Amino acid sequence: MTRDPDPVLLTGASGYVGSFLLEELRARGREPRALVRRPGRLPAGVRECQGDAVSGAGLAEALAGCRTAYYLIHSMGRGSGPAADFARRDREAAVNFGAAARDAGVRRVIYLGGLGDERAGSSEHLRSRAEVADLLRAHVPELVYVRAAMVIGAGSASFEMLLHLTRRLPVMIVPRWLDTRTQPIAVRDVVRALADVGERDDAPAEVQLGGADVLTYREMIARTAAVVGRRPPLVIRVPVLTPRLSSHWVALVTPVESGLVRPLVDGLKEEMVVTAAPPPGINDAPLGFEDAVRAALP
């Protein structure tokens, strides 16, 4: 069964996944409004609503009359404050947005988080995403929590990190996360699934998304090298290498924003594999890893 998701509010529309989702929704004939802190950065014809989830400013006006809202807000260690501040900012934003969505009568909130053992795992970033889901659900019972592994696409911080490590380093010294399994997924498949769950009347409370292949980081490095026509780097696994040291050398050889590197490296320690397949009709035929990488290359 299908539902009409309109009117739709999209947060994070100028971000990586959000920009692709904006295109997908418009291609489906939707006219989403976008919550933005700085207007004027989105394509012509998109209705921009100025606001900020952390402060709560503008949320009531942006959500007024909406049936569906996409919540794609993640601090991810950005900013000049202490690294732990991102969890506090995400907590405040989730409470403000959830309360405003409830007061506006929003029927469904769709939130994008990550795969992995978010609650018991060692990654503060993943634990924060689980907390955000709980806070949103406390305000809006019809929360669809979409959880994805590493997103493969041009502009994805985790993919850019993988690509530049593969291209630039002849030798890599890495800790145990080299052999952690993950299920990388093409950004195309993520945004299609996000759009689909907005239109389904029977969308489940949680949707796990992964690509066609389950791989270790070692295998992703080798397959990426084959796609880009380079010899795979010599990879040496060491028993002890702290996330802080890993983050430093990753930041030195990749263009990924330094504030993003530490939470990304922390997340690599956690296995990110689909344990409950999504219902039929959602992510039925995801791309394989090599095809996802080819689609992401310029």
Coordinates of C-alpha atoms in Angstrom, one line a residue:
M1 CA 0.0 0.0 0.0
T2 CA 1.2 3.5 -0.7
R3 CA 0.7 6.8 1.0
D4 CA 1.1 10.4 -0.1
P5 CA 4.0 11.8 1.8
D6 CA 3.4 15.5 0.9
P7 CA 4.0 18.1 2.1
V8 CA 7.5 17.0 2.9
L9 CA 10.3 18.8 4.9
L10 CA 13.8 17.8 4.1
T11 CA 16.6 18.7 6.6
G12 CA 20.2 18.4 5.5
A13 CA 19.3 19.2 1.9
S14 CA 22.7 20.8 1.3
G15 CA 24.6 17.9 2.7
Y16 CA 25.9 14.8 1.0
V17 CA 23.0 12.4 1.1
G18 CA 20.4 15.2 1.4
S19 CA 21.4 16.7 -1.9
F20 CA 20.9 13.4 -3.7
L21 CA 17.6 12.8 -1.8
L22 CA 16.4 16.3 -2.9
E23 CA 17.0 15.3 -6.5
E24 CA 15.3 12.0 -6.1
L25 CA 12.2 13.5 -4.4
R26 CA 11.9 16.1 -7.1
A27 CA 12.3 13.5 -9.8
R28 CA 9.3 11.7 -8.3
G29 CA 7.2 14.8 -8.6
R30 CA 7.5 15.9 -5.0
E31 CA 8.1 19.6 -4.0
P32 CA 9.9 19.3 -0.7
R33 CA 10.6 22.3 1.3
A34 CA 14.1 22.4 2.8
L35 CA 15.2 23.5 6.3
V36 CA 18.4 25.6 5.8
R37 CA 20.6 27.7 8.0
R38 CA 21.8 29.8 5.1
P39 CA 19.4 30.3 2.3
G40 CA 20.5 30.6 -1.4
R41 CA 22.6 27.4 -1.7
L42 CA 20.0 25.1 -3.1
P43 CA 18.7 24.7 -6.7
A44 CA 16.2 27.1 -8.1
G45 CA 12.6 26.3 -7.4
V46 CA 13.3 24.7 -4.0
R47 CA 11.3 26.3 -1.2
E48 CA 13.9 27.2 1.6
C49 CA 12.8 27.6 5.2
Q50 CA 15.5 29.3 7.3
G51 CA 16.0 27.6 10.7
D52 CA 18.4 25.7 13.0
A53 CA 17.5 22.5 14.8
V54 CA 20.2 23.0 17.5
S55 CA 18.7 26.3 18.6
G56 CA 15.1 25.4 17.5
A57 CA 14.8 28.6 15.5
G58 CA 12.4 28.4 12.6
L59 CA 11.3 24.8 13.1
A60 CA 7.6 25.5 13.8
E61 CA 7.3 27.5 10.6
A62 CA 9.2 25.0 8.5
L63 CA 7.2 22.0 9.8
A64 CA 3.7 23.7 9.6
G65 CA 1.4 21.5 7.6
C66 CA 3.9 18.8 6.9
R67 CA 3.0 15.1 6.9
T68 CA 6.5 13.8 6.4
A69 CA 9.9 15.0 7.5
Y70 CA 13.4 13.7 6.7
Y71 CA 15.9 14.1 9.5
L72 CA 19.4 14.0 8.0
I73 CA 21.1 16.1 10.7
H74 CA 24.5 14.8 12.0
S75 CA 27.2 17.0 13.6
M76 CA 29.9 14.3 12.9
G77 CA 32.6 16.1 14.9
R78 CA 32.4 19.3 12.9
G79 CA 33.1 22.7 14.5
S80 CA 35.9 24.1 16.6
G81 CA 34.7 22.8 20.0
P82 CA 35.7 19.6 21.8
A83 CA 35.0 16.4 19.9
A84 CA 32.4 15.3 22.5
D85 CA 30.3 18.3 21.7
F86 CA 28.9 16.7 18.6
A87 CA 26.8 14.3 20.7
R88 CA 25.4 17.2 22.8
R89 CA 24.6 19.2 19.6
D90 CA 22.8 16.2 18.1
R91 CA 20.9 15.5 21.3
E92 CA 19.7 19.1 21.5
A93 CA 18.7 19.1 17.8
A94 CA 16.8 15.9 18.1
V95 CA 14.8 17.1 21.1
N96 CA 14.0 20.4 19.4
F97 CA 13.0 18.8 16.1
G98 CA 11.0 16.0 17.6
A99 CA 9.0 18.4 19.8
A100 CA 8.4 20.8 16.9
A101 CA 7.3 17.9 14.6
R102 CA 4.9 16.6 17.3
D103 CA 3.4 20.0 17.7
A104 CA 3.0 20.5 14.0
G105 CA 1.2 17.2 13.6
V106 CA 3.8 15.5 11.4
R107 CA 2.8 11.9 10.7
R108 CA 6.1 10.4 9.9
V109 CA 9.8 11.2 10.5
I110 CA 12.4 9.3 8.5
Y111 CA 15.9 9.4 10.1
L112 CA 19.1 8.1 8.6
G113 CA 21.6 6.5 10.9
G114 CA 24.3 3.8 10.7
L115 CA 24.5 0.1 10.9
G116 CA 26.4 -1.7 13.7
D117 CA 25.9 -2.3 17.4
E118 CA 25.2 1.3 18.1
R119 CA 24.3 0.9 21.8
A120 CA 27.0 -1.4 23.0
G121 CA 29.7 -0.5 20.5
S122 CA 32.8 1.5 21.1
S123 CA 32.1 4.3 18.7
E124 CA 30.7 7.4 20.3
H125 CA 29.4 8.6 17.0
L126 CA 27.3 5.4 16.5
R127 CA 26.0 5.6 20.0
S128 CA 25.0 9.1 19.5
R129 CA 23.0 8.1 16.4
A130 CA 21.1 5.5 18.4
E131 CA 20.3 8.1 21.0
V132 CA 19.0 10.5 18.4
A133 CA 16.6 7.8 17.1
D134 CA 15.3 7.2 20.7
L135 CA 14.8 11.0 21.2
L136 CA 12.9 11.4 17.9
R137 CA 10.7 8.3 18.6
A138 CA 9.8 9.7 22.0
H139 CA 8.2 12.7 20.3
V140 CA 7.0 11.2 17.0
P141 CA 5.9 7.5 17.4
E142 CA 5.9 6.9 13.6
L143 CA 9.7 7.1 13.2
V144 CA 11.3 5.1 10.4
Y145 CA 14.9 4.6 11.4
V146 CA 16.9 3.9 8.2
R147 CA 20.3 2.4 9.0
A148 CA 23.0 2.2 6.4
A149 CA 26.6 1.0 6.2
M150 CA 29.3 3.0 4.4
V151 CA 27.8 5.0 1.6
I152 CA 29.7 4.8 -1.7
G153 CA 29.5 7.9 -3.8
A154 CA 31.4 11.1 -4.9
G155 CA 31.5 13.4 -1.9
S156 CA 30.9 10.7 0.8
A157 CA 33.5 11.3 3.5
S158 CA 34.0 7.6 4.2
F159 CA 34.3 6.8 0.5
E160 CA 36.7 9.7 -0.2
M161 CA 38.9 8.4 2.7
L162 CA 39.0 4.9 1.2
L163 CA 39.7 6.2 -2.3
H164 CA 42.5 8.5 -1.3
L165 CA 44.2 5.9 1.0
T166 CA 44.1 3.5 -1.9
R167 CA 45.5 5.9 -4.4
R168 CA 48.1 7.7 -2.4
L169 CA 49.7 5.1 -0.1
P170 CA 52.1 2.4 -1.3
V171 CA 52.2 1.0 2.3
M172 CA 49.5 1.2 4.9
I173 CA 49.9 0.3 8.6
V174 CA 46.5 -0.2 10.1
P175 CA 45.0 -1.7 13.3
R176 CA 42.5 -4.5 13.7
W177 CA 39.7 -2.7 11.8
L178 CA 41.4 -3.8 8.6
D179 CA 39.5 -7.0 8.9
T180 CA 36.2 -5.7 10.2
R181 CA 33.3 -6.7 7.9
T182 CA 30.9 -4.0 6.4
Q183 CA 28.3 -3.9 3.7
P184 CA 28.9 -0.8 1.7
I185 CA 26.0 0.7 -0.3
A186 CA 25.8 3.0 -3.2
V187 CA 24.3 6.4 -2.5
R188 CA 21.8 5.8 -5.3
D189 CA 20.4 2.9 -3.4
V190 CA 20.3 4.8 -0.1
V191 CA 18.3 7.7 -1.5
R192 CA 15.9 5.4 -3.4
A193 CA 15.2 3.6 -0.2
L194 CA 14.7 6.8 1.7
A195 CA 12.2 8.0 -0.8
D196 CA 10.4 4.6 -0.9
V197 CA 9.8 4.5 2.9
G198 CA 8.3 7.9 2.7
E199 CA 5.7 6.6 0.2
R200 CA 4.9 3.2 1.9
D201 CA 1.9 3.0 4.2
D202 CA 3.5 -0.1 5.9
A203 CA 7.0 1.2 6.4
P204 CA 8.6 -0.7 9.3
A205 CA 10.1 1.1 12.4
E206 CA 13.6 0.1 11.3
V207 CA 15.1 -0.4 7.8
Q208 CA 18.6 -1.8 7.4
L209 CA 20.4 -1.0 4.2
G210 CA 23.5 -2.6 2.7
G211 CA 24.9 -3.3 -0.7
A212 CA 25.2 -6.6 -2.5
D213 CA 28.6 -7.4 -1.0
V214 CA 29.9 -8.0 2.5
L215 CA 33.6 -7.0 2.6
T216 CA 36.4 -6.3 5.0
Y217 CA 38.2 -3.0 4.7
R218 CA 41.2 -4.9 3.4
E219 CA 39.0 -6.3 0.6
M220 CA 37.5 -2.9 -0.2
I221 CA 41.0 -1.5 -0.6
A222 CA 42.0 -4.2 -3.0
R223 CA 38.8 -3.9 -5.1
T224 CA 39.0 -0.1 -5.2
A225 CA 42.5 -0.4 -6.4
A226 CA 41.4 -2.7 -9.2
V227 CA 38.7 -0.4 -10.3
V228 CA 40.9 2.7 -10.4
G229 CA 43.7 0.8 -12.1
R230 CA 46.3 0.9 -9.4
R231 CA 48.3 -1.8 -7.6
P232 CA 46.8 -2.5 -4.2
P233 CA 48.9 -0.9 -1.4
L234 CA 50.9 -3.2 0.9
V235 CA 48.8 -3.4 4.0
I236 CA 50.4 -4.3 7.3
R237 CA 48.2 -5.0 10.3
V238 CA 49.5 -4.2 13.7
P239 CA 48.0 -5.3 17.0
V240 CA 48.0 -1.8 18.6
L241 CA 47.3 1.5 16.9
T242 CA 45.1 3.9 18.7
P243 CA 42.2 5.6 17.0
R244 CA 43.9 8.9 17.7
L245 CA 47.1 7.9 15.8
S246 CA 45.0 6.3 13.0
S247 CA 43.1 9.5 12.6
H248 CA 46.3 11.6 12.4
W249 CA 47.8 9.7 9.5
V250 CA 44.5 9.4 7.7
A251 CA 44.0 13.2 8.0
L252 CA 47.5 13.7 6.6
V253 CA 47.0 11.8 3.3
T254 CA 43.3 12.4 2.6
P255 CA 41.3 15.6 1.9
V256 CA 38.6 14.6 4.4
E257 CA 37.8 17.3 6.9
S258 CA 39.9 16.7 10.0
G259 CA 36.8 16.9 12.3
L260 CA 35.2 14.0 10.4
V261 CA 38.2 11.7 10.4
R262 CA 38.1 10.6 14.1
P263 CA 34.4 9.5 14.2
L264 CA 34.8 7.8 10.8
V265 CA 37.9 5.8 12.0
D266 CA 36.1 5.0 15.3
G267 CA 33.2 3.6 13.3
L268 CA 35.5 1.3 11.3
K269 CA 36.0 -0.9 14.5
E270 CA 32.3 -1.9 14.4
E271 CA 30.9 -4.5 12.1
M272 CA 28.3 -3.0 9.9
V273 CA 26.3 -5.8 8.2
V274 CA 22.5 -6.1 7.6
T275 CA 21.0 -8.5 10.2
A276 CA 17.4 -8.0 9.2
A277 CA 16.6 -7.6 5.5
P278 CA 14.2 -4.8 4.6
P279 CA 10.7 -5.7 3.4
P280 CA 10.2 -6.5 -0.3
G281 CA 10.2 -3.5 -2.5
I282 CA 12.9 -1.7 -0.5
N283 CA 16.5 -2.0 -1.7
D284 CA 15.7 -5.2 -3.6
A285 CA 18.6 -5.1 -6.0
P286 CA 21.5 -3.0 -4.6
L287 CA 24.6 -2.4 -6.7
G288 CA 27.7 -4.5 -6.0
F289 CA 30.8 -2.8 -4.6
E290 CA 32.7 -2.4 -7.8
D291 CA 29.7 -0.9 -9.7
A292 CA 29.1 1.5 -6.8
V293 CA 32.7 2.6 -7.0
R294 CA 32.6 3.1 -10.7
A295 CA 29.4 5.2 -10.4
A296 CA 31.2 7.4 -7.8
L297 CA 34.2 8.1 -9.9
P298 CA 34.3 11.3 -12.0

